[in-house]
XYZ file of C-alpha atoms in Angstrom:
639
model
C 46.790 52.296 -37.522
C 49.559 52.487 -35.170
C 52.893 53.935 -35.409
C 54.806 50.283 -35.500
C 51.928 48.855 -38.160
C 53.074 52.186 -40.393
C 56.631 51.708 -39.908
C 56.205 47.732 -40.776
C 53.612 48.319 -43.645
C 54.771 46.808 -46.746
C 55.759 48.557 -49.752
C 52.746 49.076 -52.540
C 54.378 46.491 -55.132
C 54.177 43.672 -52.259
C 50.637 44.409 -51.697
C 49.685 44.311 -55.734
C 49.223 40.359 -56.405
C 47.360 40.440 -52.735
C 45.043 43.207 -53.244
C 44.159 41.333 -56.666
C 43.806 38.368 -54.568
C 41.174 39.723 -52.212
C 39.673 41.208 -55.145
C 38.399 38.552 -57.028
C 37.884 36.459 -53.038
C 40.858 33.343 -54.235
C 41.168 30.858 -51.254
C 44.110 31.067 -48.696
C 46.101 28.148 -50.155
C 46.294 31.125 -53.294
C 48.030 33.305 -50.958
C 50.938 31.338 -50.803
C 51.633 31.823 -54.474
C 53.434 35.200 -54.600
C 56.043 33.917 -51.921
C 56.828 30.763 -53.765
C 56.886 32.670 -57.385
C 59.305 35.111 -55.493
C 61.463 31.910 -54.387
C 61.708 30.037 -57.596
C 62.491 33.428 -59.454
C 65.279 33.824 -56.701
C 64.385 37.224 -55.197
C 66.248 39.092 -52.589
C 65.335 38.043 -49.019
C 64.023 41.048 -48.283
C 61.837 41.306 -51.061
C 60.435 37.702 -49.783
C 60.237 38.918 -46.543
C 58.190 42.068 -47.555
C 55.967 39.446 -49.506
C 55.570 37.693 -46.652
C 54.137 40.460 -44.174
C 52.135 41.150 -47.255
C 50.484 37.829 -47.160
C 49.826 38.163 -43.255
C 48.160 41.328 -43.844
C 46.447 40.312 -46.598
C 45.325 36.771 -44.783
C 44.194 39.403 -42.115
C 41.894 41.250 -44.224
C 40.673 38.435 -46.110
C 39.688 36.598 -42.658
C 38.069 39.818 -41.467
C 35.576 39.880 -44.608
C 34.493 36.618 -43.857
C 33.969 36.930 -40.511
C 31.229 40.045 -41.632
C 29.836 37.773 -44.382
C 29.282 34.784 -41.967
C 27.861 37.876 -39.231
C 25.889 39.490 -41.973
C 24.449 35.848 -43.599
C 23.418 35.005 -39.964
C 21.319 38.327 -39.385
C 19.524 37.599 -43.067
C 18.972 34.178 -42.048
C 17.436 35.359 -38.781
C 15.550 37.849 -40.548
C 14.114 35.701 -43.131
C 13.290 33.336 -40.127
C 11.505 36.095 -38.606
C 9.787 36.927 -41.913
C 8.306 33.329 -42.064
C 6.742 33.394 -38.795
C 5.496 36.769 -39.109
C 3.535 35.069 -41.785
C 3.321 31.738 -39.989
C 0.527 29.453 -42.170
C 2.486 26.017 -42.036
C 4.283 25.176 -38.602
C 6.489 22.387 -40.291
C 7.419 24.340 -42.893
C 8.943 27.120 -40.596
C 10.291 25.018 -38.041
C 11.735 23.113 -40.788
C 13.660 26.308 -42.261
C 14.854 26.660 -39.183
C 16.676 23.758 -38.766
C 18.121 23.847 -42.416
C 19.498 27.336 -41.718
C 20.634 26.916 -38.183
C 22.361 23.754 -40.105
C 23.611 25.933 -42.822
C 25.412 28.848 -41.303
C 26.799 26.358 -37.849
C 28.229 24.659 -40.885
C 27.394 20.925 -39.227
C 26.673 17.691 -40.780
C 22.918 17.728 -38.828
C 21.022 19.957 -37.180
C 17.709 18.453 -35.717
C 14.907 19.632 -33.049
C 12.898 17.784 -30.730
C 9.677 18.905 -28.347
C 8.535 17.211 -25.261
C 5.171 15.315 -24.979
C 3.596 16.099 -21.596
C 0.674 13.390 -22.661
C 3.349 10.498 -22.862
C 5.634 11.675 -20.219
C 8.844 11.800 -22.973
C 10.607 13.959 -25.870
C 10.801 13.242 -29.833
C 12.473 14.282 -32.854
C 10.419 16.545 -34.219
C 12.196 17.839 -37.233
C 15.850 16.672 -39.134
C 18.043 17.736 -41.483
C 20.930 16.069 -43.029
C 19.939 13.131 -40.897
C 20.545 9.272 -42.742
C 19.590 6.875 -40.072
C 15.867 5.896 -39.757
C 16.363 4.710 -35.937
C 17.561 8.437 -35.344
C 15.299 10.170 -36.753
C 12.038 8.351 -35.075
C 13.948 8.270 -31.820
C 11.649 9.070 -28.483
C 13.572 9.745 -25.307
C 12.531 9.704 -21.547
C 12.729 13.163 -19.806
C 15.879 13.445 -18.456
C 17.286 11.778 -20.847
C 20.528 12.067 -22.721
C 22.289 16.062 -23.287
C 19.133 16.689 -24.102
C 17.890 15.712 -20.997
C 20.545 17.898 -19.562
C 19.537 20.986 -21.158
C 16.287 20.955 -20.586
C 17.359 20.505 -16.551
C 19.323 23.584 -16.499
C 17.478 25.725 -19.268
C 21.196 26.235 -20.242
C 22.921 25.119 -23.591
C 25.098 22.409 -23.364
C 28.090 21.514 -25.882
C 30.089 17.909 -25.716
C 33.121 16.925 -27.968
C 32.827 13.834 -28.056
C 29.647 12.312 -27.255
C 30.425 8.717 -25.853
C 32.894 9.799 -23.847
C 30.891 12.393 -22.129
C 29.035 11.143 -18.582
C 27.818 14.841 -17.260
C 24.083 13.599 -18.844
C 22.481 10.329 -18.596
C 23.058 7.602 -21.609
C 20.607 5.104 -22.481
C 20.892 2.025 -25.116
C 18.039 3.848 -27.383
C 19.638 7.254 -27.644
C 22.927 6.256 -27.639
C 22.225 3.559 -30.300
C 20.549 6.229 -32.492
C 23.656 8.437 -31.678
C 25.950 5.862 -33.007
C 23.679 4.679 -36.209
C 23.941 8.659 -37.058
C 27.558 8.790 -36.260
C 27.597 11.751 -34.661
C 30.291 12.943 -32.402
C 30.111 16.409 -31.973
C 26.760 18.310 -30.269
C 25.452 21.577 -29.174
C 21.829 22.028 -27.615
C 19.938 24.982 -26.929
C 16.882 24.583 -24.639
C 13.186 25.803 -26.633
C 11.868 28.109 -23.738
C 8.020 29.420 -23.476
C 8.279 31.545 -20.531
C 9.836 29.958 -17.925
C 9.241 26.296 -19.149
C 11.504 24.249 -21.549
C 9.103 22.479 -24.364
C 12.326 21.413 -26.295
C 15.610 21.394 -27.757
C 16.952 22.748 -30.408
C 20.671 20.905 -31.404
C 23.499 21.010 -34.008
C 26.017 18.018 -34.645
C 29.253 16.965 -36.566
C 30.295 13.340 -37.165
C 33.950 14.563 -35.983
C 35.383 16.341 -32.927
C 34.459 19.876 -32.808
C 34.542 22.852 -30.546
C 31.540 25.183 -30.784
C 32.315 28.738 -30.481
C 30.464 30.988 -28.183
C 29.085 32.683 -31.598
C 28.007 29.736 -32.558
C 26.345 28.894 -29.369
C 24.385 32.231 -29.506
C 23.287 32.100 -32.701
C 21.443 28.587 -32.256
C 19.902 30.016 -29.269
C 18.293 32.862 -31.319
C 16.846 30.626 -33.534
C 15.670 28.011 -30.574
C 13.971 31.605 -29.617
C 12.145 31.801 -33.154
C 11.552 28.348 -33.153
C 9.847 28.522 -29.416
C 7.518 31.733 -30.817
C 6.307 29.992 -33.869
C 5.345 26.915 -31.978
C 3.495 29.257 -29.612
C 2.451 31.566 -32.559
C 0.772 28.428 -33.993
C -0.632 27.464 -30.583
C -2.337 30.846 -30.430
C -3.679 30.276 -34.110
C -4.600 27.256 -33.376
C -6.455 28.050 -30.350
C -7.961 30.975 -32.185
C -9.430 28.461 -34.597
C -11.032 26.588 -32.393
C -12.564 29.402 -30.570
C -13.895 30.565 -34.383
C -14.899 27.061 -35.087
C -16.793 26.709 -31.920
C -19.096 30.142 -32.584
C -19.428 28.677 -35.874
C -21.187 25.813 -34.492
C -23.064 27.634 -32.189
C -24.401 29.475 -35.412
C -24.955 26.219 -36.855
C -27.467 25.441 -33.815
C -29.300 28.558 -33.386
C -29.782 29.093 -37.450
C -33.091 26.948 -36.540
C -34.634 29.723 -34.580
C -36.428 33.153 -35.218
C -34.831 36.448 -34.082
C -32.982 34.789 -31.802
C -31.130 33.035 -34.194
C -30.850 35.969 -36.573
C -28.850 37.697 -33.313
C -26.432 34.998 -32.791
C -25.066 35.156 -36.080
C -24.839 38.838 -36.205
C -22.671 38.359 -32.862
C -20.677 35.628 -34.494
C -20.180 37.319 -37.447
C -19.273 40.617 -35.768
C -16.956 38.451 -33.508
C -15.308 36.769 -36.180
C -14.610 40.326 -38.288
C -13.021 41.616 -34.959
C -10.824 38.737 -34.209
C -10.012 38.623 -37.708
C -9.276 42.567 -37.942
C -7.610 42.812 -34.753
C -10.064 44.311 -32.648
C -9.424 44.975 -28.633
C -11.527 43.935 -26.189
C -13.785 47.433 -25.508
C -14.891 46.525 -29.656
C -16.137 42.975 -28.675
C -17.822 44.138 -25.984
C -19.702 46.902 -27.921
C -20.651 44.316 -30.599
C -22.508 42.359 -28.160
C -24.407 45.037 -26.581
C -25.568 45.881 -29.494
C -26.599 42.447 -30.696
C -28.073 41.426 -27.106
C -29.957 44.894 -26.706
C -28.322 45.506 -23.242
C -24.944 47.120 -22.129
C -22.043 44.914 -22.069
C -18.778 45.936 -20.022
C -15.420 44.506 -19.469
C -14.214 44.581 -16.077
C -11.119 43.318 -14.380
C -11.033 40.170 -12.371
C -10.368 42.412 -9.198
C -13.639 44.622 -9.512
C -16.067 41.683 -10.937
C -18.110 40.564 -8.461
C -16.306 37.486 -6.307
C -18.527 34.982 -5.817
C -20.352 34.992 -9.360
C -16.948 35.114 -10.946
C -15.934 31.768 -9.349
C -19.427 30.323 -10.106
C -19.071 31.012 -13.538
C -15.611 29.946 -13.978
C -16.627 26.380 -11.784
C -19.471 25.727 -13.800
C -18.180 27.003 -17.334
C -21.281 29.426 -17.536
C -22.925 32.761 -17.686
C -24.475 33.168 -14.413
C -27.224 35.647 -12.964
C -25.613 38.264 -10.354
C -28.608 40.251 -9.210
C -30.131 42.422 -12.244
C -26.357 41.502 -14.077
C -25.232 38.659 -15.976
C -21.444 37.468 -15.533
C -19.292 35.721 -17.864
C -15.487 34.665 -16.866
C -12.858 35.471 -18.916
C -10.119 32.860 -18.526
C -7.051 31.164 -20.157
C -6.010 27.808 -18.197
C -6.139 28.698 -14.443
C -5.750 32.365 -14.594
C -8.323 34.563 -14.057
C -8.302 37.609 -16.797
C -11.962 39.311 -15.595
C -15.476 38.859 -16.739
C -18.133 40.527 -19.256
C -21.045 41.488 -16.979
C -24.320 42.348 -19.287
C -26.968 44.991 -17.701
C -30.237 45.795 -18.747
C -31.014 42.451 -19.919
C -32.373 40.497 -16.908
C -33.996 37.807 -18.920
C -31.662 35.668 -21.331
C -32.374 32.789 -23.399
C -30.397 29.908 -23.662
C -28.583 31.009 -27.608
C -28.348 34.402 -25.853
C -26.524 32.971 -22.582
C -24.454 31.188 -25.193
C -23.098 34.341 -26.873
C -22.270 36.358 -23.813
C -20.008 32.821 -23.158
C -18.881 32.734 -26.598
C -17.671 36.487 -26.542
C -16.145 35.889 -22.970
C -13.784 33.220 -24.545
C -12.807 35.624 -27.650
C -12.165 38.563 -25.372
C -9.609 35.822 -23.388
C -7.966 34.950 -26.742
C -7.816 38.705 -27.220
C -6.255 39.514 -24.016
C -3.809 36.602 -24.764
C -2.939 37.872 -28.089
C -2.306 41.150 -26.662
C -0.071 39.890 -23.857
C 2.139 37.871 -26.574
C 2.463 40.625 -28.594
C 3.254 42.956 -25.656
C 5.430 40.334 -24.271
C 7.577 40.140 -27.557
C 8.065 43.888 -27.798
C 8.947 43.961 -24.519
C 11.589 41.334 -24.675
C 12.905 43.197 -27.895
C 13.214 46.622 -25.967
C 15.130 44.696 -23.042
C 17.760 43.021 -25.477
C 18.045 46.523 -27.101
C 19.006 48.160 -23.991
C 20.896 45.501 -22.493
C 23.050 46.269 -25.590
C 23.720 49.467 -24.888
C 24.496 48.780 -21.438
C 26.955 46.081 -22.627
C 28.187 48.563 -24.988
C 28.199 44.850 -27.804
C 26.758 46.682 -30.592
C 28.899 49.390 -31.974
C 27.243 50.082 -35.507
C 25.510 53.285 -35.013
C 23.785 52.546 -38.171
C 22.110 48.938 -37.411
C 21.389 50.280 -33.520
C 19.360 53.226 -35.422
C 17.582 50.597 -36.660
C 16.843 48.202 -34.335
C 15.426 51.550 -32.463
C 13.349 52.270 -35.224
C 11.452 49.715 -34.940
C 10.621 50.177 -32.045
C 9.791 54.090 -32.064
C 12.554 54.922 -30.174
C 15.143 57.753 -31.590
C 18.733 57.567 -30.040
C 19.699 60.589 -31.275
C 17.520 62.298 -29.152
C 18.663 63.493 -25.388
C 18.070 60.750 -23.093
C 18.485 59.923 -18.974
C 18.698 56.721 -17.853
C 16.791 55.822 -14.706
C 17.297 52.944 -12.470
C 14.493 51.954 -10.550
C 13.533 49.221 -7.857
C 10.978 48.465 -5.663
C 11.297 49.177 -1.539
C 8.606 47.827 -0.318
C 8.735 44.856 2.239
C 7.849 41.206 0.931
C 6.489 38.306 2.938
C 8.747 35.491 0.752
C 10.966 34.957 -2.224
C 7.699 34.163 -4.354
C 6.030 37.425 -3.167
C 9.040 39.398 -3.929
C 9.391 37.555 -7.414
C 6.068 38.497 -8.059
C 6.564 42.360 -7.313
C 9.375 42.595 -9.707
C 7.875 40.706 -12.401
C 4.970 43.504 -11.603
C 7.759 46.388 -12.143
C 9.450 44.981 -15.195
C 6.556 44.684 -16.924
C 4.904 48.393 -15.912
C 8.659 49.912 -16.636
C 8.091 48.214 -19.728
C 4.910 49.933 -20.629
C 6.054 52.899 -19.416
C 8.869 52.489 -22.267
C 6.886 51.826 -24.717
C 4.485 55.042 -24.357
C 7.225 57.521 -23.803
C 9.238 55.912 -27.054
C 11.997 54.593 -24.539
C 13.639 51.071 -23.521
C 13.591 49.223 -20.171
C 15.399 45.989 -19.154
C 15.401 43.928 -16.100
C 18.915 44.370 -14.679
C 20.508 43.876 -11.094
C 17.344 43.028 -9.026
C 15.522 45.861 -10.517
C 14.540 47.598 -13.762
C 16.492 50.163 -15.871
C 14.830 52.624 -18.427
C 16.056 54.705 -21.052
C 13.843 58.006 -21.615
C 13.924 60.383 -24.084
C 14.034 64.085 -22.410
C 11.823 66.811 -23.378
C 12.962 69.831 -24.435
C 12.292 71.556 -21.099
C 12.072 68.907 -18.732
C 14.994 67.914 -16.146
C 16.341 64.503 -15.069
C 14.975 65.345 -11.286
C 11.306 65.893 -12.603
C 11.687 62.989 -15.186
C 12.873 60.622 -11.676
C 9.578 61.781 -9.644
C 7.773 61.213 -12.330
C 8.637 57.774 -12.946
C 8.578 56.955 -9.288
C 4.998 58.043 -9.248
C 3.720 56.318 -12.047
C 5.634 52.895 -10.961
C 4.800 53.302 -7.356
C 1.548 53.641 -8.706
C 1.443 50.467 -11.283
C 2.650 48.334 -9.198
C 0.985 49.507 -5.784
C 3.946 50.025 -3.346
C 6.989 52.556 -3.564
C 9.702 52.594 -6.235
C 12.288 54.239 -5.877
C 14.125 56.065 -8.936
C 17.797 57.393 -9.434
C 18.536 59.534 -12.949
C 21.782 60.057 -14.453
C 22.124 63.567 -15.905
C 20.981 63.635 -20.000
C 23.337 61.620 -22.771
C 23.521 62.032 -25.952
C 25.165 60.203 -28.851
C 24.005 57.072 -27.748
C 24.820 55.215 -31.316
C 27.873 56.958 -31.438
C 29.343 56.260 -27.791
C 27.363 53.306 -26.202
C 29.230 52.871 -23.516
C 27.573 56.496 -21.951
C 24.634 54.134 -21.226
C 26.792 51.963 -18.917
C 28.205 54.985 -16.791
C 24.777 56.951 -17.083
C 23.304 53.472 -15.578
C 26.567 53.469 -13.229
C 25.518 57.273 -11.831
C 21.593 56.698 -11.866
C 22.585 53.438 -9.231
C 24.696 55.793 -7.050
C 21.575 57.796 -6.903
C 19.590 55.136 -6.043
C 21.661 54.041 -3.462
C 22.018 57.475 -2.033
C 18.341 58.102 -2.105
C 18.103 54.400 0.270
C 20.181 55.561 2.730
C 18.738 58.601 3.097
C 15.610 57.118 4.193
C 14.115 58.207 0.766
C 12.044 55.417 -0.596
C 9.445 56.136 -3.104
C 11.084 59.371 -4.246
C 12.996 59.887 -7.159
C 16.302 62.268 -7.995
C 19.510 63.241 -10.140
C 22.995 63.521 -9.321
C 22.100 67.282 -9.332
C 19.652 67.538 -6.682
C 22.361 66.320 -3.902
C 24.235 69.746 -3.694
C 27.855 68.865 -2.628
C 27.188 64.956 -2.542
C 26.268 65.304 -6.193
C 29.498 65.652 -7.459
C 30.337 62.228 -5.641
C 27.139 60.514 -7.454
C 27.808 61.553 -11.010
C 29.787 59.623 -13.140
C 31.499 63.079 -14.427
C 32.588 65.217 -11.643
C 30.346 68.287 -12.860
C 32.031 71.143 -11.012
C 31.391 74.196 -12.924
C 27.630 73.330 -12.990
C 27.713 72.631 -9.148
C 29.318 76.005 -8.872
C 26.823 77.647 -10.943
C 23.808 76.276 -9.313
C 25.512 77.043 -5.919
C 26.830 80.527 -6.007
C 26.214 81.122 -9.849
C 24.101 84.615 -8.994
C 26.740 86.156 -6.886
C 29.099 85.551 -9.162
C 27.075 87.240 -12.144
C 26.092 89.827 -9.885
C 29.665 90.572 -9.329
C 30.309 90.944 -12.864
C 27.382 92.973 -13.617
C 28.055 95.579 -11.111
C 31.618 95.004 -10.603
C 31.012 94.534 -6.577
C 33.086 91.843 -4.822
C 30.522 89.845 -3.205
C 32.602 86.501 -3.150
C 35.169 88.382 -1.621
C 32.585 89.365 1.522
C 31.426 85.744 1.769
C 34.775 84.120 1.785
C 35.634 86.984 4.647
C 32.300 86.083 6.428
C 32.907 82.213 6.931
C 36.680 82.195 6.995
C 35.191 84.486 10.570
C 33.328 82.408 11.634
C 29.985 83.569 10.420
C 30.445 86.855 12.175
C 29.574 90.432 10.945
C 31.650 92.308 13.355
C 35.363 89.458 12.829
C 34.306 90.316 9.172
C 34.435 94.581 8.900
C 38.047 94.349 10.630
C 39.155 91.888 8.244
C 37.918 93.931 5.022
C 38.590 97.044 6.726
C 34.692 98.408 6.254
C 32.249 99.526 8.244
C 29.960 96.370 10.077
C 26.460 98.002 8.319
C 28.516 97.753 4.861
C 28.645 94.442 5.698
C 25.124 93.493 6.788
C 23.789 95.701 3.505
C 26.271 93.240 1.847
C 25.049 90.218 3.148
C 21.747 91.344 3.329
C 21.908 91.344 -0.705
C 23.920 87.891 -1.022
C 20.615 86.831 1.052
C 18.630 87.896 -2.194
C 20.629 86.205 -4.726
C 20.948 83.205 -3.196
C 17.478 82.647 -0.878
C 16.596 82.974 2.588
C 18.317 79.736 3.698
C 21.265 80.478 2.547
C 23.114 80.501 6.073
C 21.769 77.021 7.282
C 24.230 74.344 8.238
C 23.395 72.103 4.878
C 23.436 75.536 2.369
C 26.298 77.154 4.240
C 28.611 74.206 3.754
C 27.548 73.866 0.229
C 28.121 77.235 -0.663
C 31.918 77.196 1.091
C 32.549 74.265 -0.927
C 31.537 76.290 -3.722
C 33.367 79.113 -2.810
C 36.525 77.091 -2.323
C 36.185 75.047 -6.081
C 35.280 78.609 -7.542
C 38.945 79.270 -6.367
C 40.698 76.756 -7.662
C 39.180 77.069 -11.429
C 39.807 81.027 -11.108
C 43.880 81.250 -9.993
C 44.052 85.060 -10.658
C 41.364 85.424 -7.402
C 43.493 83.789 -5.210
């Protein structure tokens, strides 16, 4: 508290009837009681006046409690939210819980949701709460349509006062009719997003004027986010099902047969356990090499064999490649790879069947996996954009959140910014590459316990350092691997290690600040595909960091002269200084110290052995006079 709230602070009897107040939570209308008891019982005017300032401080502290019950009921409410679709069984009921809390904590008379309808070519209410009007709540709107409409155009939320008197979005007799039977004035919509496509809106509405706040705003969005993953969740589920229900028939059909039949259901069965256990792909294709008596491989859609892959996927088949069998593994139009089966020349038709069936369940596999990797991912990125923002200043709920993710702030860290410098033929192409980084920064994250986030046209990453690793060898490293993941260079700049990151979050934004400088610097130098710290720029390092180190640039610089020095009590520096301030020569140098030239060579000759053989090129010369001159400045008494 500052000096001026201290000197202003009311005295302790003021702040009695308010502290009991607060205590057992009385509304703010009750605050006005001490002041007007103080009044009728004619008090001194300064005792009113103290009573007053009371009740400001008082109305303060009371608002300030609310404010963290509303933030804390909104993080339960998202958690619970979470919670259901973890354990997603009924897609109503969670979308419906949704609405009624996104309803609940906005505070508005209705909160509803709708989803498009590719098939039909237009939108419709999907779910309501505290909706009264029939016509509203079985409306169906063309795309483009109403703010809805508007949303889902610019994937952005959109807020009106007053909803008739609004014309930034299209208005139509049916939805404004439904609008009006409601009598709703007041709306907010957030757009549902599944990747990059909009598959609804998500909206919140008073019958009165009302101005959303940009809290508000947010928070509808995060639960238009968990409303978008459990309709995707379910999707998934759903899709899963089928792909159960379909071996199950294929069971059905081969049950008629001998050994044949008895393999099938072994591979369904085996199948079904896996999906159902969360097995990877490598298990399913085990399963069916056992079942089929052959060897059964996954391989990716860039080393299966070309031609046979695109058969297989035109004609929805296993087909014969050579000696080798090859099933495609797809989801829509994308190509995931194939299961090729060797050793088996001969297949039946049921046999042909499950190498088809197991193709589709690795697919749903792979698609799991992505989802689930794509979540995580998504999670890291808000984590560390965050930090970078510096938003989320409770050490104890960022702990957390890292937690959860198997990261551990307290640890030493470097953050790295990366990007790629290869050339790309168009905006799609270049799109492309960066999706290609983001996503192996991401795994990259996730392996070394660390967070990544697409920032700036590139990707940042937060790394925990190893005990006896550096920022410079923790750069090349990542450059390599990315370079690698992504097949063309990346470049990588580190900031030197941070620590405290619950503590002080804003070290992440200046780390990330430094770690760009380096990047940049590494660019112009013609340096693509490499990676560096501050550090390993000599002299230029100390413009690149984001805190000027001089003492360590002096150390690394001249650091074993000036320990030699003190070990043997020589005056080394002294000789050096002498050396350059003669222009580098031996002979200027004995008449200025008054020696004899060979004491000066033996003298050089042992600088030359503390500080390496290249110590008098241009680059390590200037770097070490720079040193020189700073070691100066922080030591008067050598002057």
């Amino acid at each position: 508290m500052s000096r001026d709230h201290v000197q202003s602070a009311p005295s302790a009897g003021a702040e009695a009837p308010y502290l009991a107040l607060l205590a057992r939570d009385a509304p703010a209308e009750a605050y006005e009681q001490p002041v007007l008891l103080a009044r009728a019982e004619g008090r001194p005017a300064d005792r009113i006046a103290v009573l007053e300032e009371a009740k400001l401080l008082a109305l303060r502290v009371r608002a300030e409690l609310e404010g963290r019950r509303r933030r804390e009921a909104e993080l339960s409410a998202l958690f619970e939210t979470a919670h259901d679709l973890a354990g997603l069984r009924d897609l109503d009921a969670v979308l419906q819980a949704i609405v009624q809390r996104a309803r609940s904590l906005l505070g508005t008379d209705v909160a509803y949701l709708t989803l498009n309808d590719p098939p039909r070519g237009d939108t419709y209410m999907r779910v309501t709460e505290g909706s009264v009007s029939a016509r509203f709540q079985q409306l169906r709107l063309g795309m483009g349509e109403g703010l809805g409409g508007l949303v889902a155009q610019t994937t952005r939320p959109y807020v009106t006062d007053d909803y008739f008197k609004d014309a930034r979005f299209q208005h139509t007799l049916t939805i404004d009719s439904g609008v009006r039977d409601e009598g709703l004035v007041a709306i907010l919509g957030v757009p549902l997003m599944l990747g990059p496509h909009v598959i609804g809106v998500l909206f919140a509405a008073d019958r009165r004027a009302r101005v959303f706040e940009r809290a508000q705003i947010a928070l509808l969005g995060s639960f238009a986010a968990l409303a978008a993953a459990a309709i995707d969740t379910a999707n998934l589920l759903t899709e899963t099902r089928a792909a159960l229900a379909g071996l199950e028939h294929a069971n059905e059909i081969i049950r008629d047969g001998s050994a044949v039949i008895e393999r099938a259901s072994d591979v369904h069965d085996r199948l079904a356990e896996l999906v159902l256990r969360g097995g990877g792909v490598h298990d399913v294709a085990a399963a069916v090499s056992e079942v089929l008596d052959g060897t059964v491989e996954f391989t990716e859609a860039a080393a299966a064999p070309a031609k046979a892959l695109e058969a297989s996927r035109a004609e929805g088949h296993a087909v014969r490649h050579g000696s080798a069998w090859i099933a495609v593994v797809a989801a829509g139009g994308e190509l995931l790879g194939a299961l090729v089966l060797r050793g088996h020349p001969g297949l039946d038709p049921v046999d042909q069947r499950t190498l088809e069936r197991a193709a589709m369940v690795t697919s749903l596999l792979l698609l799991a996996r992505r989802s689930a990797a794509e979540a995580e991912q998504r999670v890291r990125g808000e984590l560390l954009d965050d930090l970078l923002d510096a938003r989320d200043r409770d050490s104890r709920l960022l702990r957390e959140r890292a937690a959860r993710l198997h990261a551990d702030l307290d640890a030493t860290h470097v953050v790295l910014a990366a990007r790629l410098d290869g050339p790309a033929a168009d905006a799609d192409e270049e799109a492309a590459a960066r999706r290609r980084l983001w996503s192996a920064a991401s795994h990259l994250a996730a392996t070394r316990h660390g967070l990544a986030a697409a920032r700036d046209g590139g990707t940042v990453l937060l790394l925990p350092l190893g005990a006896d690793g550096s920022a410079t060898e923790l750069a090349l490293r990542t450059a390599r691997e990315l370079g690698t993941a992504v097949r063309q260079p990346v470049t990588v700049g580190a900031s030197a290690p941070v620590t405290d990151l619950t503590t002080r979050p804003e070290t992440v934004a200046a780390a990330y600040a430094e770690g760009r400088r380096c990047l940049d610097a590494l660019h112009l130098l013609g340096r693509a595909g490499d990676g560096a710290a501050a550090e390993d720029f000599g002299f230029l390092g100390l413009l690149l960091a984001g805190e000027r180190d001089v003492a360590g640039f002096v150390d690394r610089t001249v650091g074993p002269v000036v320990a030699y020095d003190e070990r043997r009590g020589t005056d080394l520096l002294c000789t050096l200084d002498a050396y350059f301030a003669c222009g580098m020569s031996p002979a200027r140098t004995k008449e200025a110290l008054h020696v004899h030239v060979n004491t000066v060579a033996q003298r050089l000759e042992r600088v030359g052995r503390l500080l390496g053989g290249e110590w008098q090129s241009p680059a390590r010369a200037l770097e070490i006079q720079l040193a020189l001159r700073l070691h100066r400045l922080a030591s008067p008494d050598r002057r």
